[in-house]
PDB file of C-alpha atoms and ligand atoms in Angstrom:
ATOM      1  CA  MET A 195     200.236 102.373-102.304  1.00 63.00           C
ATOM      2  CA  SER A 196     200.006  98.572-102.849  1.00 85.00           C
ATOM      3  CA  ARG A 197     201.054  96.598-100.543  1.00 97.00           C
ATOM      4  CA  THR A 198     201.542  92.749-100.990  1.00 98.00           C
ATOM      5  CA  ALA A 199     199.655  91.250 -98.833  1.00 98.00           C
ATOM      6  CA  LEU A 200     201.614  88.348 -96.112  1.00 98.00           C
ATOM      7  CA  ILE A 201     199.887  85.662 -94.448  1.00 98.00           C
ATOM      8  CA  ALA A 202     202.228  84.341 -91.904  1.00 99.00           C
ATOM      9  CA  GLY A 203     202.245  81.436 -89.998  1.00 99.00           C
ATOM     10  CA  ASN A 204     204.219  81.207 -86.430  1.00 99.00           C
ATOM     11  CA  TRP A 205     203.754  77.676 -85.484  1.00 99.00           C
ATOM     12  CA  LYS A 206     205.557  78.547 -82.251  1.00 98.00           C
ATOM     13  CA  MET A 207     206.981  75.563 -80.396  1.00 98.00           C
ATOM     14  CA  ASN A 208     204.317  72.755 -81.830  1.00 98.00           C
ATOM     15  CA  LEU A 209     204.679  70.159 -84.784  1.00 98.00           C
ATOM     16  CA  ASP A 210     208.803  68.201 -85.629  1.00 98.00           C
ATOM     17  CA  HIS A 211     210.352  68.028 -88.588  1.00 98.00           C
ATOM     18  CA  LEU A 212     208.387  65.202 -89.848  1.00 98.00           C
ATOM     19  CA  GLN A 213     205.148  66.205 -89.029  1.00 98.00           C
ATOM     20  CA  ALA A 214     206.481  70.295 -90.718  1.00 99.00           C
ATOM     21  CA  ILE A 215     207.457  68.395 -93.722  1.00 98.00           C
ATOM     22  CA  ALA A 216     203.196  66.624 -94.335  1.00 98.00           C
ATOM     23  CA  THR A 217     202.157  70.574 -93.138  1.00 98.00           C
ATOM     24  CA  VAL A 218     203.862  71.867 -95.988  1.00 98.00           C
ATOM     25  CA  GLN A 219     203.022  69.601 -98.481  1.00 98.00           C
ATOM     26  CA  LYS A 220     198.938  69.302 -97.598  1.00 98.00           C
ATOM     27  CA  LEU A 221     199.629  73.374 -97.468  1.00 98.00           C
ATOM     28  CA  ALA A 222     200.555  73.529-101.088  1.00 98.00           C
ATOM     29  CA  TRP A 223     198.610  71.338-102.351  1.00 98.00           C
ATOM     30  CA  THR A 224     195.659  72.805-101.291  1.00 98.00           C
ATOM     31  CA  LEU A 225     196.619  75.987-102.166  1.00 98.00           C
ATOM     32  CA  LYS A 226     197.521  74.270-105.674  1.00 98.00           C
ATOM     33  CA  ASP A 227     193.704  72.830-105.700  1.00 97.00           C
ATOM     34  CA  ALA A 228     192.548  76.141-105.360  1.00 97.00           C
ATOM     35  CA  HIS A 229     195.122  77.610-107.772  1.00 97.00           C
ATOM     36  CA  TYR A 230     196.255  80.231-105.524  1.00 98.00           C
ATOM     37  CA  ASP A 231     197.924  83.464-106.803  1.00 97.00           C
ATOM     38  CA  TYR A 232     200.765  83.755-104.557  1.00 98.00           C
ATOM     39  CA  ASP A 233     201.872  86.620-106.176  1.00 96.00           C
ATOM     40  CA  GLY A 234     198.400  88.437-105.035  1.00 96.00           C
ATOM     41  CA  VAL A 235     199.171  87.547-101.510  1.00 98.00           C
ATOM     42  CA  GLU A 236     202.536  85.902-100.206  1.00 98.00           C
ATOM     43  CA  VAL A 237     202.670  83.117 -97.842  1.00 98.00           C
ATOM     44  CA  ALA A 238     205.038  82.078 -95.294  1.00 99.00           C
ATOM     45  CA  VAL A 239     205.611  79.696 -92.342  1.00 99.00           C
ATOM     46  CA  PHE A 240     207.832  80.122 -89.605  1.00 99.00           C
ATOM     47  CA  PRO A 241     208.293  76.134 -88.114  1.00 99.00           C
ATOM     48  CA  PRO A 242     211.033  75.957 -84.846  1.00 98.00           C
ATOM     49  CA  PHE A 243     214.617  75.498 -85.901  1.00 98.00           C
ATOM     50  CA  THR A 244     214.948  71.821 -85.499  1.00 98.00           C
ATOM     51  CA  ASP A 245     212.176  71.575 -88.841  1.00 98.00           C
ATOM     52  CA  LEU A 246     214.107  74.172 -91.093  1.00 98.00           C
ATOM     53  CA  ARG A 247     216.192  72.503 -93.256  1.00 98.00           C
ATOM     54  CA  SER A 248     213.913  70.218 -93.781  1.00 98.00           C
ATOM     55  CA  VAL A 249     211.519  72.769 -95.285  1.00 98.00           C
ATOM     56  CA  GLN A 250     213.690  74.398 -97.048  1.00 98.00           C
ATOM     57  CA  THR A 251     214.215  71.181 -98.690  1.00 98.00           C
ATOM     58  CA  LEU A 252     210.995  70.998 -99.277  1.00 98.00           C
ATOM     59  CA  ILE A 253     210.312  74.010-100.797  1.00 98.00           C
ATOM     60  CA  SER A 254     213.277  74.052-103.392  1.00 98.00           C
ATOM     61  CA  ALA A 255     213.006  70.028-104.223  1.00 98.00           C
ATOM     62  CA  ASP A 256     209.141  71.119-104.900  1.00 98.00           C
ATOM     63  CA  LYS A 257     209.498  74.699-106.111  1.00 98.00           C
ATOM     64  CA  LEU A 258     207.090  75.627-104.150  1.00 98.00           C
ATOM     65  CA  GLN A 259     205.803  79.625-103.691  1.00 98.00           C
ATOM     66  CA  ILE A 260     205.756  79.254 -99.645  1.00 98.00           C
ATOM     67  CA  ARG A 261     207.927  81.401 -97.874  1.00 98.00           C
ATOM     68  CA  PHE A 262     209.571  80.487 -94.789  1.00 99.00           C
ATOM     69  CA  GLY A 263     211.344  82.507 -91.554  1.00 99.00           C
ATOM     70  CA  ALA A 264     212.421  81.295 -88.122  1.00 99.00           C
ATOM     71  CA  GLN A 265     210.513  82.774 -85.269  1.00 98.00           C
ATOM     72  CA  ASP A 266     214.015  84.114 -83.032  1.00 98.00           C
ATOM     73  CA  LEU A 267     217.459  84.982 -83.899  1.00 98.00           C
ATOM     74  CA  SER A 268     220.718  85.879 -81.633  1.00 98.00           C
ATOM     75  CA  GLU A 269     221.661  89.493 -81.939  1.00 98.00           C
ATOM     76  CA  HIS A 270     225.127  88.373 -82.313  1.00 98.00           C
ATOM     77  CA  ASP A 271     226.769  86.798 -85.940  1.00 98.00           C
ATOM     78  CA  GLY A 272     228.521  83.950 -84.246  1.00 98.00           C
ATOM     79  CA  GLY A 273     230.967  82.919 -81.344  1.00 98.00           C
ATOM     80  CA  ALA A 274     230.106  81.486 -77.625  1.00 98.00           C
ATOM     81  CA  TYR A 275     226.479  82.100 -77.582  1.00 98.00           C
ATOM     82  CA  THR A 276     225.817  78.422 -76.342  1.00 98.00           C
ATOM     83  CA  GLY A 277     221.710  77.574 -77.670  1.00 98.00           C
ATOM     84  CA  ASP A 278     222.020  80.701 -80.187  1.00 98.00           C
ATOM     85  CA  ILE A 279     221.378  80.376 -83.990  1.00 98.00           C
ATOM     86  CA  SER A 280     222.907  83.249 -85.861  1.00 98.00           C
ATOM     87  CA  GLY A 281     220.877  85.291 -88.477  1.00 98.00           C
ATOM     88  CA  ALA A 282     224.027  83.601 -91.060  1.00 98.00           C
ATOM     89  CA  PHE A 283     223.008  80.582 -90.541  1.00 98.00           C
ATOM     90  CA  LEU A 284     219.253  81.359 -91.168  1.00 98.00           C
ATOM     91  CA  LYS A 285     220.037  82.984 -94.685  1.00 98.00           C
ATOM     92  CA  ALA A 286     222.364  79.964 -95.572  1.00 98.00           C
ATOM     93  CA  LEU A 287     219.119  78.230 -94.923  1.00 98.00           C
ATOM     94  CA  ASP A 288     217.437  80.139 -97.413  1.00 98.00           C
ATOM     95  CA  ALA A 289     215.154  81.785 -94.758  1.00 98.00           C
ATOM     96  CA  ALA A 290     213.811  84.727 -96.067  1.00 98.00           C
ATOM     97  CA  TYR A 291     211.806  86.636 -92.114  1.00 99.00           C
ATOM     98  CA  VAL A 292     212.305  85.827 -88.865  1.00 99.00           C
ATOM     99  CA  ILE A 293     210.479  86.862 -86.174  1.00 99.00           C
ATOM    100  CA  VAL A 294     211.993  89.326 -83.091  1.00 98.00           C
ATOM    101  CA  GLY A 295     210.393  90.749 -80.127  1.00 98.00           C
ATOM    102  CA  HIS A 296     207.425  87.999 -79.720  1.00 98.00           C
ATOM    103  CA  SER A 297     205.508  88.442 -76.391  1.00 98.00           C
ATOM    104  CA  GLU A 298     206.409  84.959 -75.300  1.00 98.00           C
ATOM    105  CA  ARG A 299     209.576  85.774 -75.939  1.00 98.00           C
ATOM    106  CA  ARG A 300     209.334  89.544 -74.486  1.00 98.00           C
ATOM    107  CA  THR A 301     207.786  87.703 -71.180  1.00 97.00           C
ATOM    108  CA  MET A 302     209.431  84.249 -70.735  1.00 98.00           C
ATOM    109  CA  HIS A 303     212.684  85.365 -71.737  1.00 98.00           C
ATOM    110  CA  GLY A 304     212.916  89.162 -70.559  1.00 97.00           C
ATOM    111  CA  GLU A 305     213.405  90.271 -73.920  1.00 98.00           C
ATOM    112  CA  THR A 306     213.890  94.221 -73.849  1.00 98.00           C
ATOM    113  CA  ASP A 307     213.038  96.554 -76.400  1.00 98.00           C
ATOM    114  CA  GLU A 308     217.244  97.183 -76.744  1.00 98.00           C
ATOM    115  CA  ILE A 309     217.276  93.388 -77.198  1.00 98.00           C
ATOM    116  CA  VAL A 310     214.632  93.264 -79.822  1.00 98.00           C
ATOM    117  CA  ALA A 311     216.164  96.331 -81.466  1.00 98.00           C
ATOM    118  CA  ALA A 312     219.576  94.619 -81.309  1.00 98.00           C
ATOM    119  CA  LYS A 313     218.219  91.618 -82.809  1.00 98.00           C
ATOM    120  CA  THR A 314     215.948  93.171 -85.520  1.00 98.00           C
ATOM    121  CA  ALA A 315     219.263  95.012 -86.757  1.00 98.00           C
ATOM    122  CA  ALA A 316     221.169  91.452 -87.154  1.00 98.00           C
ATOM    123  CA  ALA A 317     218.342  89.932 -89.378  1.00 99.00           C
ATOM    124  CA  VAL A 318     218.891  93.241 -91.655  1.00 98.00           C
ATOM    125  CA  ARG A 319     222.753  92.763 -91.471  1.00 98.00           C
ATOM    126  CA  HIS A 320     222.709  89.183 -92.352  1.00 98.00           C
ATOM    127  CA  GLY A 321     219.636  90.106 -95.297  1.00 98.00           C
ATOM    128  CA  LEU A 322     216.274  88.572 -93.554  1.00 99.00           C
ATOM    129  CA  VAL A 323     213.277  90.831 -93.196  1.00 98.00           C
ATOM    130  CA  PRO A 324     212.645  91.082 -89.457  1.00 99.00           C
ATOM    131  CA  VAL A 325     208.661  90.821 -88.337  1.00 99.00           C
ATOM    132  CA  VAL A 326     208.889  92.852 -85.691  1.00 99.00           C
ATOM    133  CA  CYS A 327     206.212  92.147 -82.911  1.00 98.00           C
ATOM    134  CA  VAL A 328     204.985  94.684 -80.688  1.00 98.00           C
ATOM    135  CA  GLY A 329     201.762  94.751 -78.546  1.00 97.00           C
ATOM    136  CA  GLU A 330     200.300  95.916 -76.012  1.00 96.00           C
ATOM    137  CA  THR A 331     198.071  94.400 -72.997  1.00 96.00           C
ATOM    138  CA  MET A 332     193.982  95.854 -72.193  1.00 95.00           C
ATOM    139  CA  GLU A 333     194.960  97.549 -68.787  1.00 96.00           C
ATOM    140  CA  ASP A 334     197.790  99.423 -71.164  1.00 96.00           C
ATOM    141  CA  ARG A 335     195.327 100.443 -73.925  1.00 96.00           C
ATOM    142  CA  THR A 336     192.914 101.713 -71.177  1.00 96.00           C
ATOM    143  CA  ALA A 337     195.912 103.462 -69.092  1.00 97.00           C
ATOM    144  CA  ARG A 338     198.079 104.903 -71.899  1.00 97.00           C
ATOM    145  CA  GLY A 339     195.785 104.913 -75.266  1.00 96.00           C
ATOM    146  CA  ALA A 340     195.150 103.332 -77.902  1.00 95.00           C
ATOM    147  CA  GLY A 341     199.242 102.370 -79.925  1.00 96.00           C
ATOM    148  CA  VAL A 342     200.989 104.074 -76.868  1.00 98.00           C
ATOM    149  CA  VAL A 343     202.787 101.183 -75.553  1.00 98.00           C
ATOM    150  CA  PRO A 344     203.519  99.430 -79.218  1.00 98.00           C
ATOM    151  CA  VAL A 345     204.829 102.755 -80.607  1.00 98.00           C
ATOM    152  CA  GLU A 346     206.810 102.871 -77.443  1.00 98.00           C
ATOM    153  CA  GLN A 347     208.163  99.168 -78.305  1.00 98.00           C
ATOM    154  CA  LEU A 348     208.734  99.818 -81.989  1.00 98.00           C
ATOM    155  CA  GLN A 349     210.606 103.336 -81.179  1.00 98.00           C
ATOM    156  CA  VAL A 350     213.652 101.801 -80.091  1.00 98.00           C
ATOM    157  CA  VAL A 351     214.193  99.872 -82.842  1.00 98.00           C
ATOM    158  CA  LEU A 352     213.276 102.754 -85.513  1.00 98.00           C
ATOM    159  CA  ASP A 353     215.794 105.476 -83.435  1.00 98.00           C
ATOM    160  CA  SER A 354     218.320 102.604 -83.937  1.00 97.00           C
ATOM    161  CA  VAL A 355     218.242 100.796 -86.857  1.00 98.00           C
ATOM    162  CA  ALA A 356     219.049 102.037 -90.474  1.00 97.00           C
ATOM    163  CA  PRO A 357     215.716 102.329 -92.699  1.00 98.00           C
ATOM    164  CA  ALA A 358     215.384  98.921 -93.827  1.00 98.00           C
ATOM    165  CA  ASP A 359     212.542  96.862 -95.392  1.00 98.00           C
ATOM    166  CA  ILE A 360     210.886  94.789 -92.315  1.00 98.00           C
ATOM    167  CA  VAL A 361     207.544  94.009 -91.253  1.00 98.00           C
ATOM    168  CA  VAL A 362     205.680  94.737 -88.504  1.00 99.00           C
ATOM    169  CA  ALA A 363     203.238  93.122 -86.439  1.00 98.00           C
ATOM    170  CA  TYR A 364     200.816  94.445 -84.110  1.00 98.00           C
ATOM    171  CA  GLU A 365     199.937  91.499 -81.299  1.00 98.00           C
ATOM    172  CA  PRO A 366     197.692  92.584 -78.694  1.00 98.00           C
ATOM    173  CA  VAL A 367     198.924  90.486 -75.356  1.00 97.00           C
ATOM    174  CA  TRP A 368     194.858  89.700 -74.449  1.00 97.00           C
ATOM    175  CA  ALA A 369     194.049  88.249 -78.268  1.00 98.00           C
ATOM    176  CA  ILE A 370     197.156  86.089 -78.387  1.00 97.00           C
ATOM    177  CA  GLY A 371     195.571  82.086 -78.092  1.00 96.00           C
ATOM    178  CA  SER A 372     193.023  83.373 -76.362  1.00 97.00           C
ATOM    179  CA  GLY A 373     190.136  83.191 -78.843  1.00 96.00           C
ATOM    180  CA  GLN A 374     189.530  86.997 -78.066  1.00 96.00           C
ATOM    181  CA  ALA A 375     190.857  88.628 -81.254  1.00 97.00           C
ATOM    182  CA  ALA A 376     190.673  92.680 -80.945  1.00 97.00           C
ATOM    183  CA  THR A 377     188.180  94.307 -83.472  1.00 98.00           C
ATOM    184  CA  ALA A 378     189.701  95.208 -86.638  1.00 98.00           C
ATOM    185  CA  GLU A 379     188.652  98.962 -85.239  1.00 98.00           C
ATOM    186  CA  GLN A 380     191.115  98.378 -82.815  1.00 97.00           C
ATOM    187  CA  ALA A 381     193.422  96.378 -84.636  1.00 98.00           C
ATOM    188  CA  GLN A 382     193.331  99.304 -87.372  1.00 98.00           C
ATOM    189  CA  GLU A 383     193.471 102.301 -84.811  1.00 97.00           C
ATOM    190  CA  ASP A 384     197.138 100.727 -83.815  1.00 98.00           C
ATOM    191  CA  CYS A 385     198.079 100.162 -87.343  1.00 98.00           C
ATOM    192  CA  SER A 386     197.794 103.061 -88.261  1.00 98.00           C
ATOM    193  CA  ALA A 387     199.315 104.532 -85.154  1.00 98.00           C
ATOM    194  CA  LEU A 388     202.610 101.967 -85.852  1.00 98.00           C
ATOM    195  CA  ARG A 389     202.533 103.183 -89.639  1.00 98.00           C
ATOM    196  CA  ARG A 390     203.036 106.806 -88.409  1.00 98.00           C
ATOM    197  CA  ALA A 391     205.741 106.593 -86.006  1.00 98.00           C
ATOM    198  CA  ILE A 392     207.692 104.779 -88.877  1.00 98.00           C
ATOM    199  CA  GLN A 393     206.885 107.531 -91.530  1.00 98.00           C
ATOM    200  CA  THR A 394     207.971 109.839 -88.658  1.00 98.00           C
ATOM    201  CA  ALA A 395     210.853 108.380 -88.497  1.00 98.00           C
ATOM    202  CA  TRP A 396     212.469 106.783 -91.370  1.00 98.00           C
ATOM    203  CA  GLY A 397     210.273 108.972 -93.785  1.00 98.00           C
ATOM    204  CA  ASP A 398     207.363 108.219 -96.008  1.00 96.00           C
ATOM    205  CA  GLU A 399     209.087 106.415 -98.688  1.00 96.00           C
ATOM    206  CA  ARG A 400     209.736 103.499 -95.868  1.00 97.00           C
ATOM    207  CA  ALA A 401     206.539 103.809 -94.247  1.00 97.00           C
ATOM    208  CA  ALA A 402     204.311 103.060 -97.413  1.00 97.00           C
ATOM    209  CA  PRO A 403     205.634 100.106 -98.680  1.00 98.00           C
ATOM    210  CA  THR A 404     205.920  98.798 -95.118  1.00 98.00           C
ATOM    211  CA  ARG A 405     203.954  95.536 -94.012  1.00 98.00           C
ATOM    212  CA  ILE A 406     201.384  95.834 -90.566  1.00 98.00           C
ATOM    213  CA  LEU A 407     200.270  92.764 -89.694  1.00 98.00           C
ATOM    214  CA  TYR A 408     197.702  91.327 -87.202  1.00 98.00           C
ATOM    215  CA  GLY A 409     198.157  89.016 -84.834  1.00 98.00           C
ATOM    216  CA  GLY A 410     195.859  87.372 -82.300  1.00 98.00           C
ATOM    217  CA  SER A 411     193.460  84.788 -82.872  1.00 98.00           C
ATOM    218  CA  VAL A 412     193.181  84.843 -86.441  1.00 98.00           C
ATOM    219  CA  LYS A 413     191.060  82.447 -88.207  1.00 98.00           C
ATOM    220  CA  SER A 414     189.387  82.317 -91.338  1.00 98.00           C
ATOM    221  CA  GLY A 415     186.107  83.623 -90.223  1.00 97.00           C
ATOM    222  CA  ASN A 416     187.189  86.842 -89.181  1.00 98.00           C
ATOM    223  CA  ILE A 417     190.410  87.300 -91.370  1.00 98.00           C
ATOM    224  CA  ALA A 418     188.148  89.215 -93.721  1.00 97.00           C
ATOM    225  CA  SER A 419     187.125  91.495 -91.410  1.00 97.00           C
ATOM    226  CA  PHE A 420     191.015  92.746 -90.406  1.00 98.00           C
ATOM    227  CA  MET A 421     192.372  92.834 -94.573  1.00 98.00           C
ATOM    228  CA  ARG A 422     189.767  95.344 -95.040  1.00 97.00           C
ATOM    229  CA  GLU A 423     191.668  98.211 -92.957  1.00 98.00           C
ATOM    230  CA  PRO A 424     193.836 100.080 -94.778  1.00 97.00           C
ATOM    231  CA  ASP A 425     196.598  99.801 -92.848  1.00 98.00           C
ATOM    232  CA  ILE A 426     196.430  96.074 -91.666  1.00 98.00           C
ATOM    233  CA  ASP A 427     198.262  94.158 -94.412  1.00 98.00           C
ATOM    234  CA  GLY A 428     198.081  90.593 -93.539  1.00 98.00           C
ATOM    235  CA  ALA A 429     198.606  88.534 -90.386  1.00 98.00           C
ATOM    236  CA  LEU A 430     200.862  86.929 -88.161  1.00 98.00           C
ATOM    237  CA  VAL A 431     198.974  83.577 -87.384  1.00 98.00           C
ATOM    238  CA  GLY A 432     199.693  81.282 -84.332  1.00 98.00           C
ATOM    239  CA  GLY A 433     197.196  77.994 -83.579  1.00 98.00           C
ATOM    240  CA  ALA A 434     195.168  78.488 -86.811  1.00 98.00           C
ATOM    241  CA  SER A 435     198.044  77.992 -88.987  1.00 98.00           C
ATOM    242  CA  LEU A 436     198.846  74.375 -87.780  1.00 98.00           C
ATOM    243  CA  ASP A 437     196.031  73.098 -89.767  1.00 98.00           C
ATOM    244  CA  ALA A 438     196.978  73.398 -93.235  1.00 98.00           C
ATOM    245  CA  THR A 439     193.385  73.379 -94.408  1.00 98.00           C
ATOM    246  CA  GLU A 440     192.216  76.263 -91.610  1.00 98.00           C
ATOM    247  CA  PHE A 441     195.747  78.395 -92.562  1.00 98.00           C
ATOM    248  CA  ALA A 442     195.173  78.452 -96.352  1.00 98.00           C
ATOM    249  CA  ALA A 443     191.554  79.250 -95.560  1.00 98.00           C
ATOM    250  CA  ILE A 444     193.234  82.546 -94.106  1.00 98.00           C
ATOM    251  CA  ALA A 445     195.167  82.850 -96.819  1.00 98.00           C
ATOM    252  CA  ARG A 446     192.451  82.974 -99.083  1.00 98.00           C
ATOM    253  CA  TYR A 447     190.610  85.851 -97.464  1.00 97.00           C
ATOM    254  CA  LYS A 448     189.733  86.989-100.384  1.00 94.00           C
ATOM    255  CA  HIS A 449     187.113  84.246-101.327  1.00 90.00           C
ATOM    256  CA  HIS A 450     185.113  85.722 -98.170  1.00 72.00           C
ATOM    257  CA  VAL A 451     185.590  89.103 -98.077  1.00 51.00           C
ATOM    258  CA  GLY A 452     181.736  90.535 -97.555  1.00 45.00           C
ATOM    259  CA  ARG A 453     181.085  87.071 -95.126  1.00 41.00           C
TER     260      ARG A 453
HETATM  261  P1  13P B 742     196.896  82.722 -81.902  1.00 97.78           P
HETATM  262  O1  13P B 742     196.614  83.203 -83.181  1.00 97.78           O
HETATM  263  O2  13P B 742     196.877  81.780 -81.463  1.00 97.78           O
HETATM  264  O3  13P B 742     196.270  83.438 -81.099  1.00 97.78           O
HETATM  265  O4  13P B 742     198.896  83.613 -81.957  1.00 97.78           O
HETATM  266  C1  13P B 742     198.986  84.889 -82.162  1.00 97.78           C
HETATM  267  C2  13P B 742     200.407  84.679 -82.150  1.00 97.78           C
HETATM  268  O5  13P B 742     200.986  84.693 -81.231  1.00 97.78           O
HETATM  269  C3  13P B 742     201.316  84.712 -83.679  1.00 97.78           C
HETATM  270  O6  13P B 742     202.241  85.313 -83.194  1.00 97.78           O
END
């Protein structure tokens, strides 16, 4: 089964709308100069909400092949939910994706597996592809075994949402923003466990095409090692996605396989 790789940049709470325009322009120019093949490896950015309209306008005016998504959405479709953003609004902006259940939202905003599942359902309902984030601490991994906690987190989504086009991102907590990425072998172990869980719950016809990303201190210097693994189909990149040159180098990982 061949899956189109996805290199996704989660900007977190960085870059205002003017900086977003400059960053996406620079990314597009850098990739154009390199004759980038977007059909071979998809590139998407996940800017803050306030940047989305600017990014959409730029992408559509310049006919860029870069895709974009939001970092979160409400589980509700609309109404009295001050500060929340409906998936309907994101769809109206032509967003392709939306991140759900990032570990920063799980820990800082108390998002439970059930909330993450409800947000995943909301994304699917509005025609957005959810990037469902799961992860584990090193303590979880040592005490419970590789992949056990991430699979438990994903299981809640798989049990409550009908089979759909989703992306899963495995982000070990110790690797996020630490400069200490998981090894490719560790990441593969977890990503294959996640794929098996999808297979059991949703069947092979859904598990085979589902893209599973690795996230946590991904850089141009280590991306190739992850992309060589059979169950890793891309990366969710934080810090390194803020620098257009570095992010473009990550997206061009095929040029440094074997380095
Ligand atoms: P870093 O790439 O900065 O470690 O962040 C990973 C992440 O959390 C992406 O969602």
